[in-house]
Coordinates of C-alpha atoms in Angstrom, one line a residue:
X227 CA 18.6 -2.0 -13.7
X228 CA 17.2 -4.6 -16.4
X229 CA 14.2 -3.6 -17.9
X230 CA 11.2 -5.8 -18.4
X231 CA 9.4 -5.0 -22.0
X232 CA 6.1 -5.4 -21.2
X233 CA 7.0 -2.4 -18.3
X234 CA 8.4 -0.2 -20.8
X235 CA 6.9 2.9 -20.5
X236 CA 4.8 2.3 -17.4
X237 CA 4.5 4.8 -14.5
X238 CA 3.6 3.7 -10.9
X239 CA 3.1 5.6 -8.1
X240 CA 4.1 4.2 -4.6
X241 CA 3.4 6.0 -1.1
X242 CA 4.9 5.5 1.6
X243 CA 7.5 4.5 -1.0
X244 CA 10.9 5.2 1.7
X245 CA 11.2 2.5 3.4
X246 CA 9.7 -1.1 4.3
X247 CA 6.8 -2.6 2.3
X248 CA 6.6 0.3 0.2
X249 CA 10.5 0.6 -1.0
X250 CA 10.4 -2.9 -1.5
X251 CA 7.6 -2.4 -3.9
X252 CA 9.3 0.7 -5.6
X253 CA 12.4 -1.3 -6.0
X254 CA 10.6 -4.3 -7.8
X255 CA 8.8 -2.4 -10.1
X256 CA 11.9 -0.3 -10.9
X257 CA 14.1 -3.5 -11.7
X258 CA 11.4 -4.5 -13.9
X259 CA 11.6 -1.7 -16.0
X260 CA 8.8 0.9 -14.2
X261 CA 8.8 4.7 -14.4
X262 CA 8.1 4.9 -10.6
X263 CA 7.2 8.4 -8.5
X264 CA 7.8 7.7 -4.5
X265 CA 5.8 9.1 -2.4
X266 CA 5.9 10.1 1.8
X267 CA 6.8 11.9 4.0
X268 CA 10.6 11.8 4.6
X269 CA 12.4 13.4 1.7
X270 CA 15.6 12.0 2.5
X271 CA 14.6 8.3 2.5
X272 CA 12.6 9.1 -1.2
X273 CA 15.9 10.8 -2.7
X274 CA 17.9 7.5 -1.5
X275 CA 15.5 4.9 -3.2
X276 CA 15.2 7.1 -6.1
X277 CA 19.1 7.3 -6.8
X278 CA 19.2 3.9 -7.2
X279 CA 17.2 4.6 -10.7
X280 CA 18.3 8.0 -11.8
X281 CA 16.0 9.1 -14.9
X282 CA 13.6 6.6 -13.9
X283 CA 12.4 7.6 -10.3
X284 CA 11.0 10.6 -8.8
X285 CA 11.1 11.4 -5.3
X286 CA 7.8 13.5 -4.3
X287 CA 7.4 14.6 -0.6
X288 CA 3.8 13.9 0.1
X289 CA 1.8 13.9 3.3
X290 CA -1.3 12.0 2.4
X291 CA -3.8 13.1 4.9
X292 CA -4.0 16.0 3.3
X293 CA -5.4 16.2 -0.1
X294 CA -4.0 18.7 -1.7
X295 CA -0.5 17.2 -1.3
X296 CA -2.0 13.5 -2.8
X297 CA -3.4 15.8 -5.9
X298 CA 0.4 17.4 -6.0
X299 CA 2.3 14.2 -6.1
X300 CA -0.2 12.8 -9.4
X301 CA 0.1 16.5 -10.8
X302 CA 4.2 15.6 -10.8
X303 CA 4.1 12.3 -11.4
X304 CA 2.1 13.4 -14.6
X305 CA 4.3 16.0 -15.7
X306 CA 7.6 13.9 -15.4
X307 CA 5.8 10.6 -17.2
X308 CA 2.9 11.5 -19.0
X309 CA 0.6 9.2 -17.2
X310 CA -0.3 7.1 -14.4
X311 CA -0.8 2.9 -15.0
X312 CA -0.3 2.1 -11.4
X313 CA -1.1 3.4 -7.5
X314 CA 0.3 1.3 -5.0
X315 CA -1.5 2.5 -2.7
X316 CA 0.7 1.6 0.8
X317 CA 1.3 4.2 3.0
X318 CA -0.4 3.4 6.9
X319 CA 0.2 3.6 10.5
X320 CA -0.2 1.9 13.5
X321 CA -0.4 2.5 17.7
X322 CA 1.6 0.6 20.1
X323 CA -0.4 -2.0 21.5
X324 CA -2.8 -0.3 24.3
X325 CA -6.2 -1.3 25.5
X326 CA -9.1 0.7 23.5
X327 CA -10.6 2.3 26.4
X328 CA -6.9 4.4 27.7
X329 CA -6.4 5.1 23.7
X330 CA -6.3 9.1 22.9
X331 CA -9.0 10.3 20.5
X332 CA -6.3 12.1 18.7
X333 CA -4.7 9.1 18.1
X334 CA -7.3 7.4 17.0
X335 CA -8.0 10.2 14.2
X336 CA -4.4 10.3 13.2
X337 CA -4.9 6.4 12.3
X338 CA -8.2 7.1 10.3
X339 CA -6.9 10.3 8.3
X340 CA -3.8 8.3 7.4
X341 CA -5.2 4.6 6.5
X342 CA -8.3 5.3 6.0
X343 CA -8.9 9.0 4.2
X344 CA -5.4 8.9 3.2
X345 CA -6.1 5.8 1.2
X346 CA -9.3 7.5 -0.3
X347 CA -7.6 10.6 -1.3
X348 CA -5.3 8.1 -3.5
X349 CA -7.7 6.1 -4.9
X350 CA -9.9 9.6 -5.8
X351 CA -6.7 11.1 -7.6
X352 CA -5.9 7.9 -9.4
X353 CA -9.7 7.5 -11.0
X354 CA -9.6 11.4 -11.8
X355 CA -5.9 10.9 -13.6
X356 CA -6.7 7.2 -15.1
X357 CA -9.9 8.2 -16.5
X358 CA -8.6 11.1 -18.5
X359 CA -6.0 10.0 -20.1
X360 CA -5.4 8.2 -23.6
X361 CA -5.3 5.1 -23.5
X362 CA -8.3 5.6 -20.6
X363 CA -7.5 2.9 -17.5
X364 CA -4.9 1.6 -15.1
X365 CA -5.0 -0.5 -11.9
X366 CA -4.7 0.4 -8.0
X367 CA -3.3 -2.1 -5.2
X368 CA -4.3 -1.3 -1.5
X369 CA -2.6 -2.4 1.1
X370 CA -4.8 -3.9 3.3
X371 CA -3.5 -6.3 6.3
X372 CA -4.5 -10.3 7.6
X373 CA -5.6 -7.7 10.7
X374 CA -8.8 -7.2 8.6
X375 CA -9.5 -11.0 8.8
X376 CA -8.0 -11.6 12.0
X377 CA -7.1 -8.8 14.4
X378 CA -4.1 -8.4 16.8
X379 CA -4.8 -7.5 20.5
X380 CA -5.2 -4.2 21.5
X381 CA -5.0 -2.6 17.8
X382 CA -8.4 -1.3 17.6
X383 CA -7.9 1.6 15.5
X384 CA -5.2 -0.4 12.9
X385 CA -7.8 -3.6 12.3
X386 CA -11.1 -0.9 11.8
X387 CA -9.1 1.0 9.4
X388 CA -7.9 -2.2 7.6
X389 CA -11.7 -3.1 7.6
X390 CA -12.6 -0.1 6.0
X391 CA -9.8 -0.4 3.1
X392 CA -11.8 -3.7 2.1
X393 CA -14.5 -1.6 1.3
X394 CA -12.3 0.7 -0.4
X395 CA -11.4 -2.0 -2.5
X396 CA -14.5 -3.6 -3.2
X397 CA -16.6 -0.1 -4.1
X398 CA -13.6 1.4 -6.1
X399 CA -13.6 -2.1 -8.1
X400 CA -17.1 -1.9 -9.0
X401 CA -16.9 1.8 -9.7
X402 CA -13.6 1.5 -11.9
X403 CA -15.0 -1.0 -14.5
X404 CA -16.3 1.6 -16.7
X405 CA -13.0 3.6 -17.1
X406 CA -10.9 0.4 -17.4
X407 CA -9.8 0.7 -14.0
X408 CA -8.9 -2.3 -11.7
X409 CA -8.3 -2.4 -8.2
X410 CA -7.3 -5.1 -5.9
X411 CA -5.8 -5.6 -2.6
X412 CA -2.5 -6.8 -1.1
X413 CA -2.8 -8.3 2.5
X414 CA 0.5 -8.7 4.1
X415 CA 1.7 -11.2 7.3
X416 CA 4.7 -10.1 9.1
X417 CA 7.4 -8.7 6.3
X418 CA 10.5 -8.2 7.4
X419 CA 10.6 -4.3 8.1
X420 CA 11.2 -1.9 10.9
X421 CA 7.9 -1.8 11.8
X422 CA 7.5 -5.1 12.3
X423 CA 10.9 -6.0 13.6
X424 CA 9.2 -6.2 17.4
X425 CA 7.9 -9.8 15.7
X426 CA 11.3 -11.4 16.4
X427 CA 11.2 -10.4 20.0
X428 CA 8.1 -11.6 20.9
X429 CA 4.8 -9.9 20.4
X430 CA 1.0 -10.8 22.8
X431 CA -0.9 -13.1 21.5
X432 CA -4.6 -13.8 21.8
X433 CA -4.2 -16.0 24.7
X434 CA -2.7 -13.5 26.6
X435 CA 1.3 -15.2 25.5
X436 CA 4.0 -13.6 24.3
X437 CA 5.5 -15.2 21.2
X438 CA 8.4 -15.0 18.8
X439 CA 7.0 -14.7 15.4
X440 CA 8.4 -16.1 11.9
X441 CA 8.9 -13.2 9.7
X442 CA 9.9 -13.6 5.5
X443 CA 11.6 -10.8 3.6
X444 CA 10.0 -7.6 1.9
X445 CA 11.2 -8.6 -0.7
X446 CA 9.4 -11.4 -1.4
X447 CA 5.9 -8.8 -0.8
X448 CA 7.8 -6.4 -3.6
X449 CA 7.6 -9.4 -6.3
X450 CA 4.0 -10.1 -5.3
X451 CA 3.0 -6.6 -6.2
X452 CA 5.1 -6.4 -9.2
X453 CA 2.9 -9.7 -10.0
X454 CA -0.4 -8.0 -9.8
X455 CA 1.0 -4.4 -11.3
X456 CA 1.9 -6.6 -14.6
X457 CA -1.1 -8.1 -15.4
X458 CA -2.9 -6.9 -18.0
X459 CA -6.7 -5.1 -17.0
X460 CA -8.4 -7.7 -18.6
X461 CA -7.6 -9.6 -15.1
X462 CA -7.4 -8.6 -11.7
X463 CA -6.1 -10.0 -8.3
X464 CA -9.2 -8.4 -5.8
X465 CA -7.2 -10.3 -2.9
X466 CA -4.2 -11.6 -2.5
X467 CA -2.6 -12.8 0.9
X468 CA 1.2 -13.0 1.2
X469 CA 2.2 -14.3 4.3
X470 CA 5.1 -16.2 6.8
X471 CA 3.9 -19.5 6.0
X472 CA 4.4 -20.4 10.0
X473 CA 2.9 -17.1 11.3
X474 CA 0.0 -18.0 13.5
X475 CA -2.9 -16.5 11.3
X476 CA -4.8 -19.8 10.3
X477 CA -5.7 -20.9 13.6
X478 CA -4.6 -17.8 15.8
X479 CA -5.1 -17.3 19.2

């Protein structure tokens, strides 16, 4: 892969690094010259996106709910590079589409632990490792979702948590000025992965229609966190939306 210079020697981590959103970002930061640890849950999927960068990548099974795993993968990622510059911090889940009142509790605390503490447990790990080492600082990028702004039927438990990783972003920003730290948020409409493959079949909309949805490559959502992971800390991107420029969002419902 070609190697960008002002990358050289930069170590990201990315979770839920296998597949979709996440291997997209893993594969933009490697191209551009990024030590990069991937991080989730399916060891086979992290061994396949990190042999595409051998001496470069490390694959790190990692459940993030719980947090001795998340503590783990920066312990590794530490040892193998020296450091940590960046968290993408990605990994989430969501329900099928149900009305809140027939929803399980236990689903609705698998959502929370995963995009909600899970998140947290990253962010906590990255200001521990980021403020201890020399030169002090780094930057995180949450991914949050347009379902924060403006919420999908029936996804109750998906849009609060997405909520909640604003504040995330917003406290950890504040609270990571002093060690150098920056933290911003990615906020993604309808990337081509396999989660959201359902969009080009025809997903409810508010008004009670079924509609085919434009969708726009990962890809394109790889080079917009590559964008934000380059810049230097003097600068940060709180929010940034990337979307299908014809997916009902502006105007929804």
């Amino acid at each position: 892969m070609a190697t960008n210079q002002a990358a050289a020697g930069k170590v990201a981590i990315v979770t839920g690094g296998g597949s979709g959103i996440g291997k997209a970002a893993a594969l933009a930061l490697l191209g551009a010259g990024w030590r990069v640890a991937v991080a989730g849950r399916r060891a086979d999927v992290l061994h396949q996106v990190a042999e595409q960068a051998p001496g470069q990548a490390l694959a790190v099974p990692t459940d993030i709910t719980d947090p001795a795993s998340v503590e783990a993968l920066f312990a590794a990622t530490v040892k193998a590079f020296g450091r940590v510059d960046l968290l993408f911090n990605n990994a989430g889940i969501g329900l099928p589409a149900a009305p809140l009142e027939d929803m399980a509790v236990a689903d609705w605390k698998r959502v929370v632990d995963t995009n909600l503490n899970g998140m947290f447990y990253g962010i906590q790990n990255a200001f521990r490792t980021m403020k201890a080492q020399q030169p002090m600082g780094g930057r995180i990028i949450n991914n949050g979702s347009i379902s924060a702004y403006a919420p999908r039927p029936h996804s109750i438990a998906y849009t609060a948590t997405k909520h909640a990783v604003s504040g995330l972003t917003k406290s950890a920003s504040l609270d990571g000025r002093r060690y150098n730290i920056a933290v911003g948020q990615i906020d993604i409409g309808n990337a081509m992965t396999d989660l959201a493959a359902r969009m080009a079949k025809g997903v409810p909309q508010a008004n009670g229609e079924i509609a085919v949805e434009p969708l726009m490559d990962a890809k394109i959502v790889g080079d917009s966190i590559l964008y934000m992971a380059n810049l230097p800390l003097e600068a940060n991107v709180l929010f940034h939306t990337v979307m299908a420029t014809k997916m009902p969002f502006v105007g929804r419902g």
